Amino acid sequence: MVAIQEPLSALLAILLLLYLMKRWWSHQRYPPGPLSLPIIGGLWRIRFGIGLNERTINKMSKQYGNVYTLWLGDMPIVLLSGFETVKEGLIGHSEELSGKGSSPYVTFIKRGKGITFSNGDLWKQQRRFAVVTMRKLGTGRKSMESQIEVDAQKLVEIFACEKGQPFDPALPIINSVSNVTCNMLFGHRFPLEDENFKELVDSIEFITKFGGSLGHILFELFPWIMKRLPGPHMKVLERTKIMLSLGKKEILKHKEELSSHEPQDFIDYYLLHIEKKKDPTSTFDEDSLDDCISDLFIAGTHVSALFMQWAILLLTNRPDIQDKIIKEIDDVLGSSSICYEDHKQLPYTNAVFHEIMRYRFVVFMGIGRQTTKDVNIGRYFIPKETVVIPDMYDIFYDPQHWETPEEFNPNHFLDKDGNFITRKEFLLFGAGARACLGEHMGRMQHFLFLTSLLKAFHLQLPPGVKELSEETVVGMFLTPKPHKICAVPRESSS
Ligand SMILES: *[C@@H]1O[C@H](CO)[C@@H](O)[C@H](O)[C@H]1NC(C)=O
């Protein structure tokens, strides 16, 4: 027995050694980072995603530098932090970083034909089409701005219905923001109590909270086991189907009605485009349309609604800032109504809105990209097809760039004479080839919604509450904890 066992264990020892050497060798190609152990990689460093928040990630850059690799099992993820490094990556190497990584999880939920998760020609064509179409829709007869004004007034009415009593503003905000997006995509809006709408909102919330959770990480590590087990990832699959089936229903409805009128919304334009582009290389079909709808809906609604929720929460905790905004609006514009162009005359208001974005940057990990070729960033070599994630939190909380990074301070965006200043750090807001499609629409919407609400109400804490928690719940995005506010009507004398 002993005689057989010994060569066997010697063989095993040699195999193990070879395996470890091979691993070590392949890891050497990537920038250094937390020690990568077999199977789990560097996940021990982020405690397997449990209690993961924006600060956990930030601590790593202090330890490992501005370019480092975190191994998700066998998958390398390169993190960029620090303004200069992120700028070099996103702007300097925009083309090389224009890919979008697939992962076992993305493949599992079968997304990848729209804009967010697509690559190469497919992505280029879809994105170009979306940009052009959104421009068309924005400048048409029913301009986007006047549509947004209608939605802003609706939101004010809904807040007014609460008669100053405590209520949770989350659902009305989501509904209102989604009305803007739905109007553009579908040509109609959803009533607050619509079942399809509620289902859609629940689904998106579930899907985005799953991102970055332990369940998600386990799935990326052990896809072949997880696919066979029940768990939240199965629910995500179901929820994704719900989201896509809603899109399918809309597409069908639009197809039936399209011949009877001029194109009016995104789906109309897309369907016409499918007709026109019947060549075999075309990437336009109903499946990609459905994926585009989901992508635009998540980007346009979820992210925008989170910004609005943070804005209202942060301002409710800071009545003095609300008063200053109102005073500025009264002084500059008097009682005339506000349009987006006015933001240029309202430096303080504009600074506060930017500070909200800095202080609680919803997409705290930036948007992950994949390298389309080998690339060098700083002193580091990053091979083709590596996932690269910019750490936006690090940039927005860097004491070298901001006077009081931990504190909410509108002066970050004002010079000493009270003029608004653009901060170069903000150019990174989705810079490069993957920049945010709806940035202009988003800014317009935030400005008009918030000024309309502040003109109509004092946002106040519910009686007996000292302060709303500004802690974050982390998933794919930074979400505030559930909370209630009171919207007390301002004196109608002004
Ligand atoms: C969204 O639009 C629907 C339909 O016009 C309307 O009933 C609802 O009140 C709107 N919601 C908000 C929050 O504006």
Coordinates of C-alpha atoms and ligand atoms in Angstrom, one line a residue, residues 151 154-155 158 172 175-176 179 189-192, ligand 1:
D151 CA -45.0 65.6 -16.0
K154 CA -48.4 66.1 -12.4
L155 CA -45.9 65.3 -9.8
I158 CA -49.6 64.1 -6.6
P172 CA -44.7 58.8 -7.3
N175 CA -43.9 56.9 -11.8
S176 CA -43.3 60.4 -12.8
N179 CA -43.8 58.7 -17.5
R189 CA -47.8 57.1 -19.9
F190 CA -48.7 54.7 -17.0
P191 CA -51.1 55.7 -14.3
L192 CA -49.6 55.3 -10.8
Ligands
LIG1 C1 -48.2 59.4 -15.2 O1 -49.1 59.4 -16.3 C2 -50.4 58.9 -16.0 C3 -51.2 58.9 -17.3 O2 -51.2 60.2 -17.9 C4 -51.1 59.7 -14.9 O3 -52.3 59.2 -14.6 C5 -50.2 59.7 -13.7 O4 -50.7 60.6 -12.7 C6 -48.8 60.2 -14.0 N1 -48.0 60.0 -12.9 C7 -47.2 61.0 -12.4 C8 -46.5 60.7 -11.1 O5 -47.1 62.1 -12.9

